CSV table of C-alpha atoms in Angstrom, one decimal:
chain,number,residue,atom,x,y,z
A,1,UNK,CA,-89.2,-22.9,-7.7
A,2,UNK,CA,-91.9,-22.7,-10.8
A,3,UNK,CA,-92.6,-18.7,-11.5
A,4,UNK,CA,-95.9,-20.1,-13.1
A,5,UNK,CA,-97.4,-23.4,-12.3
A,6,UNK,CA,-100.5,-24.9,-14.6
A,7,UNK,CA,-101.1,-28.0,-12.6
A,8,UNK,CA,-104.3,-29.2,-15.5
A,9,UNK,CA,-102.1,-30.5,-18.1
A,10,UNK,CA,-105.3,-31.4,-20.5
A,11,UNK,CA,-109.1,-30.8,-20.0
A,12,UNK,CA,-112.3,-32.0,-21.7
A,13,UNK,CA,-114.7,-29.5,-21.5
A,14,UNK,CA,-118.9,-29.4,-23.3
A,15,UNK,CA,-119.9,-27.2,-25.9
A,16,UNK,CA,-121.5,-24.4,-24.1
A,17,UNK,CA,-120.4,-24.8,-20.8
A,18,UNK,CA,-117.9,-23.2,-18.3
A,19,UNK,CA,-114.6,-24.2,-18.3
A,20,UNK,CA,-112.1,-22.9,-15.2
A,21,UNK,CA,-108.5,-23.5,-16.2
A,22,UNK,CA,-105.9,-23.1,-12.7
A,23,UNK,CA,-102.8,-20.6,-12.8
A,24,UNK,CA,-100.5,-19.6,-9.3
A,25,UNK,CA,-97.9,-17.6,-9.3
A,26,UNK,CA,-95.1,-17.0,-7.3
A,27,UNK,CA,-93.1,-13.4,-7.1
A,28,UNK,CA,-91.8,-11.2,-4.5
A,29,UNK,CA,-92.3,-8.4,-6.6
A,30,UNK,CA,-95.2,-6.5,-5.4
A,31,UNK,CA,-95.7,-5.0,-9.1
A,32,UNK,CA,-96.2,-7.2,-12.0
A,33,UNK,CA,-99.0,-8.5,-14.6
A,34,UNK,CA,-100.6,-11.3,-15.0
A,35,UNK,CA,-101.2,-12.9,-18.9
A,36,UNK,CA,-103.7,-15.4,-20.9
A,37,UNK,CA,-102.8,-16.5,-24.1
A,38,UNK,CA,-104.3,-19.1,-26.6
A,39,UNK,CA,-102.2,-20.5,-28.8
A,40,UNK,CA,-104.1,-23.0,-30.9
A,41,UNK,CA,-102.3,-25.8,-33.5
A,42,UNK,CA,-101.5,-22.9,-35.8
A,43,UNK,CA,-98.5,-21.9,-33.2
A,44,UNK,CA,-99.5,-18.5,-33.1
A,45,UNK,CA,-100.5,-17.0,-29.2
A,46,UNK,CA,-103.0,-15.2,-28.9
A,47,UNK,CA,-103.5,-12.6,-26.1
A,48,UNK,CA,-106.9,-13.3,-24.2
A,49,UNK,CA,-107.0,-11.0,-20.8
A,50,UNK,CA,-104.7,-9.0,-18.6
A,51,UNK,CA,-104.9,-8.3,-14.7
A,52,UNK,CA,-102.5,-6.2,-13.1
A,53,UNK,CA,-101.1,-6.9,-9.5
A,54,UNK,CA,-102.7,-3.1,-8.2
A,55,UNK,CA,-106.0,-4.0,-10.0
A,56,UNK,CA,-108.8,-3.9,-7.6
A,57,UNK,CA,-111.3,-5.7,-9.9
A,58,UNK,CA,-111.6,-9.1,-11.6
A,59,UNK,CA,-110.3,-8.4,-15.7
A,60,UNK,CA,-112.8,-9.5,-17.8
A,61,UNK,CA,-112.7,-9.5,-21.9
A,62,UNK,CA,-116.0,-11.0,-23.7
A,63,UNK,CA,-116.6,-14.5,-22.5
A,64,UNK,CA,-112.8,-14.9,-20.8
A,65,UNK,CA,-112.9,-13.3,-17.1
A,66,UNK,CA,-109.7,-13.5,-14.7
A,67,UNK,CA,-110.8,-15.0,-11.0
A,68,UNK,CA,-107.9,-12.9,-9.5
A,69,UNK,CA,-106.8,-14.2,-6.0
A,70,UNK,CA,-103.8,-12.1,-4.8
A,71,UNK,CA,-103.4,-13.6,-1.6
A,72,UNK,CA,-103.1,-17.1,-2.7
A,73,UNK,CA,-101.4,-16.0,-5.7
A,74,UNK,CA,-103.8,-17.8,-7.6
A,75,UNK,CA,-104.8,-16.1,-11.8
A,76,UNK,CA,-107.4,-18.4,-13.1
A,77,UNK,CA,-109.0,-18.4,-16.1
A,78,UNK,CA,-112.6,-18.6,-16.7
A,79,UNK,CA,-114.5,-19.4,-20.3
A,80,UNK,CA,-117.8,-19.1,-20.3
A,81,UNK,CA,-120.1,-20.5,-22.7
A,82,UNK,CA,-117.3,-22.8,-24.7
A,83,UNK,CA,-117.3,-23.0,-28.1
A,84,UNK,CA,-115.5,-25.8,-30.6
A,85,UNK,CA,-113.1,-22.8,-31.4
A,86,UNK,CA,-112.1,-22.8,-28.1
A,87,UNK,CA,-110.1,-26.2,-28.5
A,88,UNK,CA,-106.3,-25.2,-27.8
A,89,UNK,CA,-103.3,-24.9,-25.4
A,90,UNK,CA,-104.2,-21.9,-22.7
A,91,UNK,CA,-100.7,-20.5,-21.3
A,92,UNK,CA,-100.8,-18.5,-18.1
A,93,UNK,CA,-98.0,-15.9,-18.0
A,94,UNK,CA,-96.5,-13.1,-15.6
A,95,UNK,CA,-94.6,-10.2,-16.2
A,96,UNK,CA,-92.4,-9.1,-12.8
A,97,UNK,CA,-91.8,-5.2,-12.3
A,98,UNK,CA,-93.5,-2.2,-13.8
A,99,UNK,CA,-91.9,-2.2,-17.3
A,100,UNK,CA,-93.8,-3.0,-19.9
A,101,UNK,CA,-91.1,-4.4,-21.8
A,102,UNK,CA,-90.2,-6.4,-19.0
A,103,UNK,CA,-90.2,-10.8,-20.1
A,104,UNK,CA,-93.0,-12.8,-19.8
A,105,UNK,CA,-92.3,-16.3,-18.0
A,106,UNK,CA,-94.9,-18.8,-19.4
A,107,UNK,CA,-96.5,-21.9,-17.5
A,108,UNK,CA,-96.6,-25.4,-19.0
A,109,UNK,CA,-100.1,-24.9,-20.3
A,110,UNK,CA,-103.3,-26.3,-20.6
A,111,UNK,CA,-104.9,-28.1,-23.5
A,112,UNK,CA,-108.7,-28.0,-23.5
A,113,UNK,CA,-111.1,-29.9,-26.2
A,114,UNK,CA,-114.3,-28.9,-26.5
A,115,UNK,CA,-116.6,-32.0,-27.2
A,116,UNK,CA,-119.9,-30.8,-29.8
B,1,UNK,CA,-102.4,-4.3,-40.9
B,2,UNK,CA,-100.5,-6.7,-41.1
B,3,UNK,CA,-99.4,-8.4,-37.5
B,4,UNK,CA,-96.0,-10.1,-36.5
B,5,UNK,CA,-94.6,-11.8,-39.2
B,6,UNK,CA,-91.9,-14.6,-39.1
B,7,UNK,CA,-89.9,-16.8,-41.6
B,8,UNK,CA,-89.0,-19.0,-42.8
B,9,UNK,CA,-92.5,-20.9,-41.1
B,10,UNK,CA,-90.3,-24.4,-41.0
B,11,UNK,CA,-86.7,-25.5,-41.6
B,12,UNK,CA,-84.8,-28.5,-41.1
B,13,UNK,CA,-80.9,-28.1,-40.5
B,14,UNK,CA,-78.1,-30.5,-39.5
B,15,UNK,CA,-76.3,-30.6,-36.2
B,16,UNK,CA,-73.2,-28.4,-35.9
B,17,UNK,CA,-75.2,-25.7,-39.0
B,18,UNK,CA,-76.3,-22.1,-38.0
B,19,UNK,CA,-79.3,-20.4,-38.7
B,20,UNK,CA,-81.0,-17.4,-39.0
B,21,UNK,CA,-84.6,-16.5,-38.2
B,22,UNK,CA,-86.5,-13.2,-38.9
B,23,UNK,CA,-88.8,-10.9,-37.6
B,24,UNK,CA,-91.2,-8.3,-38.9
B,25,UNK,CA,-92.8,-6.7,-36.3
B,26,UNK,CA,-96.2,-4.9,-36.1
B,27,UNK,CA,-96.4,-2.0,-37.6
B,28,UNK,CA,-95.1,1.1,-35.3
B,29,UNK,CA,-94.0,-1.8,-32.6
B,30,UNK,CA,-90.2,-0.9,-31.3
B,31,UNK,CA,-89.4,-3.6,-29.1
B,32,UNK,CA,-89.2,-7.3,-30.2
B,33,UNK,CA,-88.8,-10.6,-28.2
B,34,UNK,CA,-87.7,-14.2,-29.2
B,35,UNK,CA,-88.7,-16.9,-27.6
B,36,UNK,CA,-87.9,-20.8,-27.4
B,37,UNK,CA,-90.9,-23.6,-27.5
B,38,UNK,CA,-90.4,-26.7,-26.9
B,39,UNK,CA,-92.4,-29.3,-27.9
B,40,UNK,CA,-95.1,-30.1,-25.2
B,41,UNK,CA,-93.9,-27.0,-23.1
B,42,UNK,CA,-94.4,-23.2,-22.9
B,43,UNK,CA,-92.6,-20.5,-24.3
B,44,UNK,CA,-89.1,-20.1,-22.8
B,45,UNK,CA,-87.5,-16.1,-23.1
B,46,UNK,CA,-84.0,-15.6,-25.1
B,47,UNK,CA,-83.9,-12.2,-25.8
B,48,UNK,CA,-85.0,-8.8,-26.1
B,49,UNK,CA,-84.2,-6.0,-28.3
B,50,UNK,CA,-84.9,-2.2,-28.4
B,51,UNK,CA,-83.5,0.3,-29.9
B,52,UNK,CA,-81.5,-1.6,-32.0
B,53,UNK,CA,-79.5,-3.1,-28.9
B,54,UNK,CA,-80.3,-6.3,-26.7
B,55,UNK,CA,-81.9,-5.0,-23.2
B,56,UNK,CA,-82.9,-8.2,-21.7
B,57,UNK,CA,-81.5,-11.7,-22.0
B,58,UNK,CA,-82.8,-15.5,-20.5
B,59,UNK,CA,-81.0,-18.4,-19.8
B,60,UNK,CA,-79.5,-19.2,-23.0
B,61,UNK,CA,-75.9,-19.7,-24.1
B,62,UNK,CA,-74.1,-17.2,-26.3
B,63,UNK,CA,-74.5,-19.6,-29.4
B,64,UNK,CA,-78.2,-17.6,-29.3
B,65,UNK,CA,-77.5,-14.3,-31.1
B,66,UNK,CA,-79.8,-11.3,-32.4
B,67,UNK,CA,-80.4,-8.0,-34.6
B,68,UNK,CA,-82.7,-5.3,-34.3
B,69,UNK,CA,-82.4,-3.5,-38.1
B,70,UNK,CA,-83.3,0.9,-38.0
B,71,UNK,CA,-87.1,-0.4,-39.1
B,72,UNK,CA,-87.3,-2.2,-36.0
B,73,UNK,CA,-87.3,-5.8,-38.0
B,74,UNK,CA,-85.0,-8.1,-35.8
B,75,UNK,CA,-83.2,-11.8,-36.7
B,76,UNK,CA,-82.2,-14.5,-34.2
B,77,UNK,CA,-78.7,-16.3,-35.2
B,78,UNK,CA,-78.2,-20.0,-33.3
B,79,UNK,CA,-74.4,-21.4,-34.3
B,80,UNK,CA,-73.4,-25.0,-33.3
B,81,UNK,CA,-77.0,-26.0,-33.7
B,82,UNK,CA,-77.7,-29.3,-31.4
B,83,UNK,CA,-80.7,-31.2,-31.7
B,84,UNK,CA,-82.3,-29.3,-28.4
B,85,UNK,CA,-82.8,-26.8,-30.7
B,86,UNK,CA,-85.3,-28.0,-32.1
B,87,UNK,CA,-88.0,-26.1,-31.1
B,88,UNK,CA,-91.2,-23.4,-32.7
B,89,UNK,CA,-89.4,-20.1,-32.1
B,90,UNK,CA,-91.8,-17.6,-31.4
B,91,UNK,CA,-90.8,-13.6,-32.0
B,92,UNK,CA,-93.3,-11.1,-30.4
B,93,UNK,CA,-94.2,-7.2,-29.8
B,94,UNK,CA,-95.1,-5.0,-27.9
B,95,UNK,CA,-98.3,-3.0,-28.4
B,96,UNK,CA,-99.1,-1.3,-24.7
B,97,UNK,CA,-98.0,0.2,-21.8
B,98,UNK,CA,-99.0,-2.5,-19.8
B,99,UNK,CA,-96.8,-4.9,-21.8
B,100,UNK,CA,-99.2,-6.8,-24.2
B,101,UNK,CA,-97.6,-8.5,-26.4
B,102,UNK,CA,-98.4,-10.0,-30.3
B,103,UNK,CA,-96.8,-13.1,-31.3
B,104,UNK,CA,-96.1,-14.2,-34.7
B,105,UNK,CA,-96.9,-17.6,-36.0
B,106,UNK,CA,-93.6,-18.8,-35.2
B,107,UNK,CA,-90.6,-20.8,-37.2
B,108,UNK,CA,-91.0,-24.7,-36.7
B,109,UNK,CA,-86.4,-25.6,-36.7
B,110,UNK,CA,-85.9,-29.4,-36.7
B,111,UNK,CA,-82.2,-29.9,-36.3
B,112,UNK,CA,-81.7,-33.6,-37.5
């Protein structure tokens, strides 16, 4: 079974609106982390927001918040107000176990174009 | 300060050739990952190193080698390249204790 399953491969999205990209999960580990990362056509990814598994509130960073649904093992990603900088591919990730060094297994990802 | 830094940025080799990639971590970052992306996928996890010693492997056969140097620089080895190898191979760090990472810009291999 898929550790991480993006199910929007690509989204359109307006300039200055909200965007909602989809992430579930499946672990039986009842520690792990939960990852955002941009990675636009440079190739490099860029970490966006974290939300741990014990974390009893919604992560937010800037205009990127996590709607974190634990019981339906659902991580998605919210971008408010898009900008045209926001065009890219959005990977969902999840670290199992309480190690930080511990691997990140990615999703297929999600591109998103923001139309001016 | 400068972040995770990779080379070469592209290469082209020929089936059956080997290669080697490095890695410059952040500065004051120990731990270093490599991973695999395909085109039109995510990032897939080969290895791990800490310590100078591999501490965590994925599903990748033994032609997939590392090095982690004393200054915490690290190189990925692939023998017997095959054109599934081509791929952007992508090293990281870590930078917190809850396991962020920061990736480089990656290595673009076409094996031809």
């Amino acid at each position: 079974a898929q550790k991480i399953t993006q199910t929007q491969p690509g989204m359109f999205v307006q300039e200055k609106e909200a965007v909602t990209l989809d992430c579930t999960y499946d672990t039986s580990d009842p520690s792990y982390g939960l990852f955002w990362y941009k990675q636009p056509s440079s190739g490099e990814m860029i970490f966006l927001i974290y939300q741990g598994s014990y974390d009893q509130q919604n992560a937010t960073e800037g205009r990127y918040s996590l709607n974190f649904q634990k019981a339906r093992k659902s991580a998605n990603l919210v971008i408010s107000a898009s900008q045209l900088g926001d065009s890219a591919m959005y990977f969902c990730a999840m670290r199992e176990g309480q190690a930080a060094g511990n691997k990140l297994t990615f999703g297929g990802g999600t591109r998103v174009l923001v139309k001016p | 300060d400068a972040g995770v830094t990779q080379s070469p940025t592209h290469l082209i080799k020929t089936r059956g050739q080997q290669v080697t990639l490095r890695c410059s971590p952040k500065s004051g970052h120990d731990t270093v990952s490599w991973y695999q992306q395909a085109l039109g996928q995510g990032p897939q996890f080969i290895f791990q190193y800490y310590e100078e010693e591999e501490r965590q492997r994925g599903n990748f056969p033994d032609r997939f080698s590392g090095h982690q140097f004393p200054n915490y620089s690290s190189e990925l080895n692939v023998n017997a390249l095959l054109l599934g190898d081509s791929a952007l191979y992508l090293c990281a760090s870590i930078y917190d204790r809850v396991g962020r990472y920061t990736f480089g810009s990656g290595t673009r291999l076409t094996v031809v």
